Amino acid sequence: MAGLIAYGAYVPYHRLARTDVAAALGGKGGKGTRAVAGYDEDTTSMAVEAARGALARDGLRARVSQLFLATAAPAYLDKTNAAAVHAALGLDPHVLAADMAGSVRSGLGALVTAARSPVPTLTVLSDLRIGLPGGSDEVAGGDGAAAFVFGGHRNGAPVIAEVLAHDTVSDEILDRWRLPGAPVSRVWEERFAEEIYVSLADKALTAALDHAAVDIGSIDHFVVAGLHARACAAVRRTAGVRPEAVTPDLAGAIGNAGTAQPGLLLADVLDRARPGETIALVVLGDGAGALLLRATDALPAHRAARPVASQIAAGSAPMPYTTYLSWRGLLDREPPRRPDPEPPYAPPAHRRTGWKYGFVASRCEKCATRHLPPDRVCTSCRSVDAMTDEPMAHVRGTVATFTVDRLAATPSPPMLVVVVDYDGGGRFRCQLTDATEVDAVIGARVAMTFRRTVTAAGVHNYFWKARPVRTGETEGTH
Amino acid sequence: MGSHGIRDRVAIVGMGCTPFGEHWTRSADDLLIDAVGEAVTSAGVTLDDIDAYWFGTQASGVSGLTLSRALHLPHKPVTRVENMCATGSEALRNACYAVASGAYDVAMAVGVEKLKDSGMSGLSGTAMPGAGDDSRGEITAPANFSLLAPAYAAKYGLAGEEMKDVITRIAWKNHVNGARNPRAQFRKEVPLERIRSAPTVAGMLGVFDCSGVSDGSAAAIVVRAEDAYKYTDKPIFVKALSFVAGPADGLLDPAYDFTTFPEVVASAEEAYRQAGITDPRAELALAEVHDCFTPTELVLMEDLGFAERGQGWKDVTSGAFDLDGSLPVNPDGGLKAFGHPIGASGLRMMFEAWLQLRGEAPAERTVKSVAEGRSLALTHNLGGGPGECVSFVSVVGSQLTE
């Protein structure tokens, strides 16, 4: 049987309170918070974190045959961002990695493509939404990522949600657009597209329901996603589903993550759907799409390790609005009196892809000493070229000592630095992220997270940092 | 195989040292010309008498031409050496070995560094090239050495405030000494409370816990010991020269606990063996140590055998290493107050040993131990940081061993 076999979601740690935007700029303000990608995150790094969640189960990684990354905020143009995700996940070189980048609708496209695919497919939806200060895209937007593995074809992985049907309708409609290079979108008067979208959603949903022979009244979870808030609300109201089936859009807590929003909302439903329940996902944008899923008996045993709700709950206290602006490049702050950071050089980065992207260390075959970074010569017994790969991304550790570097160049001073001793051996000194100074203490437990450490000379530097293991996170998961 | 010291085989017969500080109007060439000039005057020679040069700089020039061009030396061998913050000491070590080998009669070691021209904070002009994949991450020097403080405090049960008191005491002491040194970068005593409450730079370290970023140069002239009295009545004889580059495994190996520099322990043991020292705290008249940051000096007191493990902080607090203590440490103000132009620092330390052992230090900071009969001084220099560093230890003395 084909269907969904795994999923994972990633909600960044940081939050911005909408009232703080209003307090800074005037106006009434809004309710709630939005999720904010860290200064060291982009759509590629968030995609990695979501995909790690989806591939946490043993053996799943080896089954993936293709990887699609959907985003409207690609970290690079020309260069394939999915290749970095592929490298960070340590997927087989023969796995196709391709971007579906540019439009918000690429999230729907990637989901449907994966659901239709004859081979096990990892599809990752990731977005980082920026609006002009005080604008509705800023306050209503959000950042995040979600990942799904569709497949189950002759490979033994249990299907957790059966794909019942899907349908898409496409329509050329100028309701939201952004020229290449522009930081923010422009939108037409909102009421213009509302009726059009309601009609398109009805077409797609009806077709999918007909195909699956499912009655709209039997839908248990009705998810509507799209950047046109009025149209989404109208679809929820008028589609004919039972009112209790309409799922929350999470906008109050994390905002609307654009390309990733259908993925985050679907992941949230999968976190709690019961076996046998029917899920309808409707996505609006340049047309509409509908995906019907039915949770199987396997779902409860294979839910994501980090539910969306717990990631929302684990978010930071609201950050200062000025910090948010400077992280997004909307407020240029005086840099420290330090040299400009160096970009990574292409050949050494390529030579050490396993380490730099995959955090794959080495273990001495003679004396079992772990080496981070991988070495040719064992630091303990000095054997030469007797090393095996030692993936470390999932290994947790304990802080041996730490510092707070107030002089280092970082987009978010001060830089927190920890020396991490890993469970099972090995040590590495790295930055501590998603943290404040109180988190940098001897004995603190940390997990590893994939980040964009710096962008220098137009090159993104991706590498791993430690982050605090928050209360409520179980040991043994990442 | 084996390491054979050159105890009493060579002597330093002339030295020069510029004032260290912010030399906005002077270049690296200007500084080294002055230090070299002072050294030759002090030895009563001319540059024509120098047979070979070892020139140390980390980032203020490359190759021997940096020295030979500035001095317009006529076709002399000039070797440029670099070993991070131990560069000046490395230049001296090589010059000493060149003379001890018999290859040259008279050698000069010169160190120079011009840090202030970069316009940056800290040692930005001397950034080390990484693996190139940029996975190591930038960490500034104060942050790197600040890793020692929480580890030391945790291991020996000091509360954060107690630890801060200890390192503050070290900075205070070195400023007291520097205030008595006309060549020092910082020449004012700084009250304990001002040191303690200064803005933090990294971890527990405030601005007064960090060595001065400065410009400067120092030079030494080395001859065979038997020739030494031809040049001066008060030569300084080299008793030990010890240098190690560590395996750099402290950031790989959880067994390293950030309360010691194993490289310093190893180089000190070797130096004491070469010099025949068994109780450094009692035998040395003074020590010039690499106080790049205040926790470094604390840890060095234990690594160099001046204090028992875990007890160094008590000796610091009781004043054992003060100018009038039982073993004066950094009587010239150290890197803290004298300043730290990388390539020059090792030779600057030797310059203080030179002055003190010859009885030529200004009266207000002359150590009592020399008059009381001690005749040995130690200089210690390290480069790198906790977990991966190079370490140099010398012992010099004003007397030939009987």
CSV table of N, CA, C and O in Angstrom, one decimal, chain A residues 216-316:
chain,number,residue,atom,x,y,z
A,216,ILE,N,-18.3,14.7,2.4
A,216,ILE,CA,-17.6,15.8,3.1
A,216,ILE,C,-18.0,15.8,4.6
A,216,ILE,O,-17.2,16.3,5.4
A,217,GLY,N,-19.1,15.3,4.9
A,217,GLY,CA,-19.5,15.3,6.3
A,217,GLY,C,-18.7,14.3,7.1
A,217,GLY,O,-18.7,14.3,8.4
A,218,SER,N,-18.0,13.4,6.5
A,218,SER,CA,-17.2,12.4,7.2
A,218,SER,C,-15.8,12.8,7.4
A,218,SER,O,-15.0,12.0,7.9
A,219,ILE,N,-15.4,14.0,7.0
A,219,ILE,CA,-14.1,14.5,7.2
A,219,ILE,C,-13.9,14.8,8.7
A,219,ILE,O,-14.7,15.5,9.3
A,220,ASP,N,-12.8,14.3,9.3
A,220,ASP,CA,-12.6,14.4,10.7
A,220,ASP,C,-11.6,15.6,11.0
A,220,ASP,O,-11.7,16.2,12.1
A,221,HIS,N,-10.8,15.9,10.0
A,221,HIS,CA,-9.8,17.0,10.2
A,221,HIS,C,-9.8,17.8,8.9
A,221,HIS,O,-9.3,17.3,7.9
A,222,PHE,N,-10.2,19.0,9.0
A,222,PHE,CA,-10.3,19.8,7.8
A,222,PHE,C,-9.2,21.0,7.9
A,222,PHE,O,-9.3,21.9,8.7
A,223,VAL,N,-8.1,20.8,7.1
A,223,VAL,CA,-7.0,21.8,7.2
A,223,VAL,C,-7.1,22.7,5.9
A,223,VAL,O,-7.1,22.2,4.8
A,224,VAL,N,-7.1,24.0,6.2
A,224,VAL,CA,-7.0,24.9,5.1
A,224,VAL,C,-5.8,25.8,5.2
A,224,VAL,O,-5.6,26.4,6.3
A,225,ALA,N,-5.0,25.8,4.2
A,225,ALA,CA,-3.8,26.6,4.3
A,225,ALA,C,-3.7,27.5,3.1
A,225,ALA,O,-4.1,27.2,2.0
A,226,GLY,N,-3.1,28.7,3.3
A,226,GLY,CA,-2.9,29.7,2.2
A,226,GLY,C,-2.6,31.0,2.8
A,226,GLY,O,-2.9,31.3,3.9
A,227,LEU,N,-2.0,31.9,2.0
A,227,LEU,CA,-1.6,33.2,2.5
A,227,LEU,C,-2.8,34.2,2.4
A,227,LEU,O,-2.7,35.3,2.9
A,228,HIS,N,-3.8,33.8,1.6
A,228,HIS,CA,-5.0,34.7,1.5
A,228,HIS,C,-5.9,34.4,2.7
A,228,HIS,O,-6.7,33.5,2.7
A,229,ALA,N,-5.7,35.1,3.8
A,229,ALA,CA,-6.4,34.8,5.1
A,229,ALA,C,-7.9,34.8,4.9
A,229,ALA,O,-8.6,34.0,5.5
A,230,ARG,N,-8.4,35.8,4.2
A,230,ARG,CA,-9.9,35.9,4.1
A,230,ARG,C,-10.4,34.7,3.3
A,230,ARG,O,-11.5,34.2,3.7
A,231,ALA,N,-9.7,34.4,2.3
A,231,ALA,CA,-10.2,33.2,1.5
A,231,ALA,C,-10.2,31.9,2.3
A,231,ALA,O,-11.1,31.1,2.2
A,232,CYS,N,-9.1,31.7,3.0
A,232,CYS,CA,-9.0,30.5,3.9
A,232,CYS,C,-10.1,30.5,4.9
A,232,CYS,O,-10.7,29.4,5.1
A,233,ALA,N,-10.4,31.6,5.5
A,233,ALA,CA,-11.5,31.6,6.5
A,233,ALA,C,-12.8,31.3,5.8
A,233,ALA,O,-13.6,30.6,6.4
A,234,ALA,N,-13.0,31.8,4.6
A,234,ALA,CA,-14.3,31.6,3.9
A,234,ALA,C,-14.4,30.1,3.5
A,234,ALA,O,-15.5,29.5,3.7
A,235,VAL,N,-13.3,29.5,3.1
A,235,VAL,CA,-13.4,28.1,2.8
A,235,VAL,C,-13.7,27.2,4.0
A,235,VAL,O,-14.5,26.3,4.0
A,236,ARG,N,-13.1,27.6,5.1
A,236,ARG,CA,-13.3,26.8,6.3
A,236,ARG,C,-14.8,26.9,6.7
A,236,ARG,O,-15.4,26.0,7.2
A,237,ARG,N,-15.4,28.1,6.5
A,237,ARG,CA,-16.7,28.4,6.9
A,237,ARG,C,-17.8,27.8,6.0
A,237,ARG,O,-18.8,27.3,6.4
A,238,THR,N,-17.4,27.7,4.7
A,238,THR,CA,-18.5,27.4,3.7
A,238,THR,C,-18.3,26.0,3.0
A,238,THR,O,-19.2,25.6,2.2
A,239,ALA,N,-17.2,25.3,3.3
A,239,ALA,CA,-17.0,24.1,2.6
A,239,ALA,C,-18.0,23.0,2.9
A,239,ALA,O,-18.2,22.1,2.1
A,240,GLY,N,-18.6,23.1,4.1
A,240,GLY,CA,-19.6,22.1,4.4
A,240,GLY,C,-19.2,21.0,5.3
A,240,GLY,O,-19.8,20.0,5.5
A,241,VAL,N,-17.9,21.2,5.9
A,241,VAL,CA,-17.5,20.2,6.8
A,241,VAL,C,-18.1,20.4,8.2
A,241,VAL,O,-18.6,21.5,8.5
A,242,ARG,N,-18.1,19.4,9.0
A,242,ARG,CA,-18.6,19.5,10.4
A,242,ARG,C,-17.7,20.6,11.1
A,242,ARG,O,-16.5,20.6,11.0
A,243,PRO,N,-18.4,21.5,11.8
A,243,PRO,CA,-17.6,22.6,12.4
A,243,PRO,C,-16.5,22.1,13.3
A,243,PRO,O,-15.4,22.7,13.3
A,244,GLU,N,-16.7,21.0,14.0
A,244,GLU,CA,-15.7,20.6,14.9
A,244,GLU,C,-14.5,19.9,14.2
A,244,GLU,O,-13.4,19.7,14.8
A,245,ALA,N,-14.6,19.7,12.9
A,245,ALA,CA,-13.5,19.1,12.1
A,245,ALA,C,-12.6,20.2,11.7
A,245,ALA,O,-11.4,19.9,11.2
A,246,VAL,N,-13.0,21.4,11.7
A,246,VAL,CA,-12.1,22.5,11.2
A,246,VAL,C,-10.9,22.7,12.2
A,246,VAL,O,-11.2,22.9,13.4
A,247,THR,N,-9.7,22.5,11.7
A,247,THR,CA,-8.6,22.6,12.5
A,247,THR,C,-8.1,24.0,12.7
A,247,THR,O,-8.2,24.9,11.8
A,248,PRO,N,-7.5,24.3,13.8
A,248,PRO,CA,-6.9,25.7,14.0
A,248,PRO,C,-5.7,25.9,13.1
A,248,PRO,O,-5.0,25.0,12.7
A,249,ASP,N,-5.5,27.2,12.7
A,249,ASP,CA,-4.5,27.5,11.7
A,249,ASP,C,-3.1,27.9,12.4
A,249,ASP,O,-2.2,28.2,11.7
A,250,LEU,N,-3.1,27.8,13.7
A,250,LEU,CA,-1.8,28.1,14.5
A,250,LEU,C,-1.3,29.5,14.3
A,250,LEU,O,-0.2,29.8,14.8
A,251,ALA,N,-2.0,30.3,13.6
A,251,ALA,CA,-1.5,31.7,13.3
A,251,ALA,C,-1.3,32.5,14.5
A,251,ALA,O,-0.3,33.3,14.5
A,252,GLY,N,-2.1,32.3,15.5
A,252,GLY,CA,-1.9,33.1,16.7
A,252,GLY,C,-0.6,32.8,17.4
A,252,GLY,O,0.0,33.7,18.0
A,253,ALA,N,-0.1,31.6,17.3
A,253,ALA,CA,1.1,31.2,18.1
A,253,ALA,C,2.3,31.4,17.2
A,253,ALA,O,3.4,31.8,17.7
A,254,ILE,N,2.2,31.0,15.9
A,254,ILE,CA,3.5,30.9,15.1
A,254,ILE,C,3.3,31.7,13.8
A,254,ILE,O,4.3,31.8,13.1
A,255,GLY,N,2.2,32.2,13.5
A,255,GLY,CA,2.0,32.9,12.2
A,255,GLY,C,1.9,31.9,11.0
A,255,GLY,O,1.8,30.7,11.2
A,256,ASN,N,1.8,32.5,9.9
A,256,ASN,CA,1.6,31.7,8.7
A,256,ASN,C,2.9,31.5,7.9
A,256,ASN,O,3.5,32.5,7.4
A,257,ALA,N,3.3,30.3,7.9
A,257,ALA,CA,4.7,30.0,7.3
A,257,ALA,C,4.6,29.8,5.8
A,257,ALA,O,5.5,29.0,5.3
A,258,GLY,N,3.7,30.3,5.1
A,258,GLY,CA,3.7,30.3,3.7
A,258,GLY,C,3.8,29.0,3.1
A,258,GLY,O,2.9,28.1,3.2
A,259,THR,N,4.9,28.7,2.4
A,259,THR,CA,5.1,27.5,1.7
A,259,THR,C,5.0,26.3,2.7
A,259,THR,O,4.5,25.2,2.3
A,260,ALA,N,5.5,26.5,3.9
A,260,ALA,CA,5.5,25.4,4.9
A,260,ALA,C,4.2,25.3,5.6
A,260,ALA,O,4.0,24.3,6.3
A,261,GLN,N,3.3,26.3,5.5
A,261,GLN,CA,2.1,26.2,6.3
A,261,GLN,C,1.3,25.0,6.2
A,261,GLN,O,0.9,24.3,7.2
A,262,PRO,N,1.0,24.5,4.9
A,262,PRO,CA,0.2,23.3,4.8
A,262,PRO,C,0.9,22.1,5.5
A,262,PRO,O,0.2,21.3,6.1
A,263,GLY,N,2.2,22.1,5.4
A,263,GLY,CA,3.0,21.0,6.1
A,263,GLY,C,2.9,21.1,7.6
A,263,GLY,O,2.7,20.1,8.2
A,264,LEU,N,3.1,22.3,8.1
A,264,LEU,CA,3.0,22.4,9.6
A,264,LEU,C,1.6,22.1,10.1
A,264,LEU,O,1.5,21.4,11.1
A,265,LEU,N,0.6,22.5,9.4
A,265,LEU,CA,-0.8,22.2,9.9
A,265,LEU,C,-1.1,20.8,9.7
A,265,LEU,O,-1.7,20.2,10.6
A,266,LEU,N,-0.6,20.1,8.6
A,266,LEU,CA,-0.9,18.7,8.5
A,266,LEU,C,-0.1,17.9,9.5
A,266,LEU,O,-0.6,16.9,10.1
A,267,ALA,N,1.1,18.3,9.8
A,267,ALA,CA,1.9,17.6,10.9
A,267,ALA,C,1.2,17.7,12.2
A,267,ALA,O,1.1,16.8,13.0
A,268,ASP,N,0.7,18.9,12.5
A,268,ASP,CA,0.0,19.1,13.8
A,268,ASP,C,-1.2,18.2,13.9
A,268,ASP,O,-1.5,17.6,14.9
A,269,VAL,N,-2.0,18.0,12.8
A,269,VAL,CA,-3.1,17.1,12.8
A,269,VAL,C,-2.6,15.6,13.0
A,269,VAL,O,-3.2,14.9,13.7
A,270,LEU,N,-1.5,15.3,12.3
A,270,LEU,CA,-1.0,13.9,12.4
A,270,LEU,C,-0.5,13.6,13.8
A,270,LEU,O,-0.5,12.5,14.2
A,271,ASP,N,-0.1,14.7,14.5
A,271,ASP,CA,0.3,14.5,15.9
A,271,ASP,C,-0.8,14.0,16.8
A,271,ASP,O,-0.6,13.4,17.9
A,272,ARG,N,-2.1,14.2,16.4
A,272,ARG,CA,-3.2,13.8,17.3
A,272,ARG,C,-4.3,13.0,16.6
A,272,ARG,O,-5.2,12.5,17.3
A,273,ALA,N,-4.3,12.8,15.3
A,273,ALA,CA,-5.3,12.1,14.6
A,273,ALA,C,-5.4,10.6,15.1
A,273,ALA,O,-4.3,10.0,15.3
A,274,ARG,N,-6.6,10.1,15.1
A,274,ARG,CA,-6.7,8.7,15.6
A,274,ARG,C,-6.8,7.8,14.4
A,274,ARG,O,-7.3,8.2,13.3
A,275,PRO,N,-6.5,6.5,14.5
A,275,PRO,CA,-6.6,5.6,13.4
A,275,PRO,C,-8.0,5.6,12.8
A,275,PRO,O,-9.0,5.7,13.5
A,276,GLY,N,-8.1,5.6,11.5
A,276,GLY,CA,-9.3,5.6,10.8
A,276,GLY,C,-9.9,7.0,10.5
A,276,GLY,O,-10.9,7.1,9.7
A,277,GLU,N,-9.3,8.0,11.1
A,277,GLU,CA,-9.9,9.3,10.8
A,277,GLU,C,-9.4,9.9,9.5
A,277,GLU,O,-8.3,9.6,9.0
A,278,THR,N,-10.3,10.7,8.9
A,278,THR,CA,-10.0,11.2,7.5
A,278,THR,C,-9.6,12.7,7.7
A,278,THR,O,-10.2,13.4,8.4
A,279,ILE,N,-8.5,12.9,6.9
A,279,ILE,CA,-7.9,14.3,6.9
A,279,ILE,C,-8.0,14.9,5.5
A,279,ILE,O,-7.7,14.2,4.6
A,280,ALA,N,-8.6,16.1,5.5
A,280,ALA,CA,-8.6,16.8,4.2
A,280,ALA,C,-7.7,18.0,4.3
A,280,ALA,O,-7.9,18.8,5.2
A,281,LEU,N,-6.8,18.1,3.4
A,281,LEU,CA,-5.9,19.3,3.3
A,281,LEU,C,-6.2,20.1,2.1
A,281,LEU,O,-6.1,19.5,1.0
A,282,VAL,N,-6.6,21.3,2.2
A,282,VAL,CA,-6.9,22.2,1.1
A,282,VAL,C,-5.9,23.3,1.1
A,282,VAL,O,-5.7,24.0,2.2
A,283,VAL,N,-5.2,23.6,0.0
A,283,VAL,CA,-4.2,24.6,-0.1
A,283,VAL,C,-4.6,25.6,-1.2
A,283,VAL,O,-4.9,25.2,-2.3
A,284,LEU,N,-4.6,26.9,-0.8
A,284,LEU,CA,-4.9,27.9,-1.8
A,284,LEU,C,-3.7,28.6,-2.3
A,284,LEU,O,-2.7,28.8,-1.5
A,285,GLY,N,-3.7,29.1,-3.5
A,285,GLY,CA,-2.5,29.8,-4.0
A,285,GLY,C,-2.3,29.5,-5.5
A,285,GLY,O,-2.1,28.3,-5.8
A,286,ASP,N,-2.6,30.5,-6.4
A,286,ASP,CA,-2.4,30.3,-7.8
A,286,ASP,C,-3.3,29.0,-8.3
A,286,ASP,O,-2.8,28.2,-9.1
A,287,GLY,N,-4.4,28.9,-7.7
A,287,GLY,CA,-5.3,27.7,-7.9
A,287,GLY,C,-5.6,27.1,-6.5
A,287,GLY,O,-5.5,27.8,-5.5
A,288,ALA,N,-5.8,25.9,-6.5
A,288,ALA,CA,-6.1,25.2,-5.2
A,288,ALA,C,-5.7,23.8,-5.4
A,288,ALA,O,-5.6,23.2,-6.5
A,289,GLY,N,-5.6,23.1,-4.2
A,289,GLY,CA,-5.3,21.7,-4.3
A,289,GLY,C,-5.9,21.0,-3.1
A,289,GLY,O,-6.2,21.7,-2.1
A,290,ALA,N,-6.2,19.8,-3.2
A,290,ALA,CA,-6.8,19.0,-2.1
A,290,ALA,C,-6.2,17.7,-2.0
A,290,ALA,O,-5.9,17.0,-3.0
A,291,LEU,N,-5.9,17.3,-0.7
A,291,LEU,CA,-5.3,16.0,-0.5
A,291,LEU,C,-6.1,15.3,0.6
A,291,LEU,O,-6.3,15.9,1.7
A,292,LEU,N,-6.5,14.1,0.3
A,292,LEU,CA,-7.3,13.3,1.3
A,292,LEU,C,-6.5,12.2,1.9
A,292,LEU,O,-5.9,11.4,1.1
A,293,LEU,N,-6.4,12.1,3.2
A,293,LEU,CA,-5.6,11.1,3.8
A,293,LEU,C,-6.5,10.4,4.9
A,293,LEU,O,-7.4,11.0,5.4
A,294,ARG,N,-6.2,9.1,5.1
A,294,ARG,CA,-6.9,8.4,6.2
A,294,ARG,C,-5.8,7.8,7.1
A,294,ARG,O,-5.0,7.0,6.7
A,295,ALA,N,-5.8,8.2,8.4
A,295,ALA,CA,-4.9,7.7,9.4
A,295,ALA,C,-5.0,6.2,9.5
A,295,ALA,O,-6.2,5.7,9.6
A,296,THR,N,-3.9,5.5,9.6
A,296,THR,CA,-4.0,4.0,9.8
A,296,THR,C,-3.7,3.6,11.2
A,296,THR,O,-3.3,4.5,12.1
A,297,ASP,N,-3.8,2.4,11.5
A,297,ASP,CA,-3.5,1.9,12.9
A,297,ASP,C,-2.0,2.1,13.3
A,297,ASP,O,-1.7,2.1,14.4
A,298,ALA,N,-1.2,2.3,12.2
A,298,ALA,CA,0.2,2.4,12.5
A,298,ALA,C,0.6,3.9,13.0
A,298,ALA,O,1.7,4.1,13.5
A,299,LEU,N,-0.3,4.8,12.8
A,299,LEU,CA,0.0,6.2,13.1
A,299,LEU,C,0.5,6.4,14.6
A,299,LEU,O,1.5,7.0,14.8
A,300,PRO,N,-0.3,5.9,15.5
A,300,PRO,CA,0.1,6.3,16.9
A,300,PRO,C,1.5,5.8,17.3
A,300,PRO,O,2.1,6.5,18.1
A,301,ALA,N,1.9,4.8,16.7
A,301,ALA,CA,3.3,4.3,17.1
A,301,ALA,C,4.4,5.0,16.3
A,301,ALA,O,5.5,4.8,16.6
A,302,HIS,N,4.0,5.8,15.3
A,302,HIS,CA,5.0,6.4,14.4
A,302,HIS,C,4.8,7.9,14.3
A,302,HIS,O,5.1,8.4,13.2
A,303,ARG,N,4.3,8.5,15.3
A,303,ARG,CA,4.2,10.0,15.2
A,303,ARG,C,5.6,10.6,15.3
A,303,ARG,O,6.5,10.0,15.8
A,304,ALA,N,5.6,11.9,14.9
A,304,ALA,CA,6.9,12.6,15.0
A,304,ALA,C,7.3,12.7,16.5
A,304,ALA,O,6.5,12.8,17.4
A,305,ALA,N,8.6,12.6,16.7
A,305,ALA,CA,9.1,12.7,18.1
A,305,ALA,C,8.9,14.1,18.8
A,305,ALA,O,8.7,14.2,20.0
A,306,ARG,N,8.9,15.1,17.9
A,306,ARG,CA,8.7,16.4,18.5
A,306,ARG,C,7.4,17.0,17.9
A,306,ARG,O,7.4,17.6,16.8
A,307,PRO,N,6.3,16.8,18.6
A,307,PRO,CA,5.0,17.3,18.1
A,307,PRO,C,5.0,18.9,17.9
A,307,PRO,O,5.8,19.6,18.6
A,308,VAL,N,4.2,19.3,16.9
A,308,VAL,CA,4.2,20.7,16.6
A,308,VAL,C,3.8,21.5,17.9
A,308,VAL,O,4.4,22.5,18.2
A,309,ALA,N,2.8,21.0,18.6
A,309,ALA,CA,2.3,21.7,19.8
A,309,ALA,C,3.4,21.8,20.8
A,309,ALA,O,3.5,22.9,21.5
A,310,SER,N,4.2,20.8,21.0
A,310,SER,CA,5.3,20.9,22.0
A,310,SER,C,6.4,21.9,21.6
A,310,SER,O,7.0,22.6,22.4
A,311,GLN,N,6.6,22.0,20.3
A,311,GLN,CA,7.6,22.9,19.8
A,311,GLN,C,7.0,24.4,19.9
A,311,GLN,O,7.8,25.3,20.2
A,312,ILE,N,5.7,24.5,19.7
A,312,ILE,CA,5.1,25.8,20.0
A,312,ILE,C,5.3,26.2,21.4
A,312,ILE,O,5.7,27.3,21.8
A,313,ALA,N,5.0,25.2,22.3
A,313,ALA,CA,5.1,25.5,23.7
A,313,ALA,C,6.5,25.8,24.2
A,313,ALA,O,6.7,26.5,25.2
A,314,ALA,N,7.5,25.2,23.5
A,314,ALA,CA,8.9,25.3,23.9
A,314,ALA,C,9.5,26.6,23.4
A,314,ALA,O,10.7,26.8,23.6
A,315,GLY,N,8.7,27.5,22.7
A,315,GLY,CA,9.3,28.7,22.1
A,315,GLY,C,9.8,29.6,23.2
A,315,GLY,O,9.5,29.6,24.4
A,316,SER,N,10.7,30.5,22.7
A,316,SER,CA,11.3,31.5,23.6
A,316,SER,C,10.3,32.5,24.1
A,316,SER,O,9.2,32.7,23.5
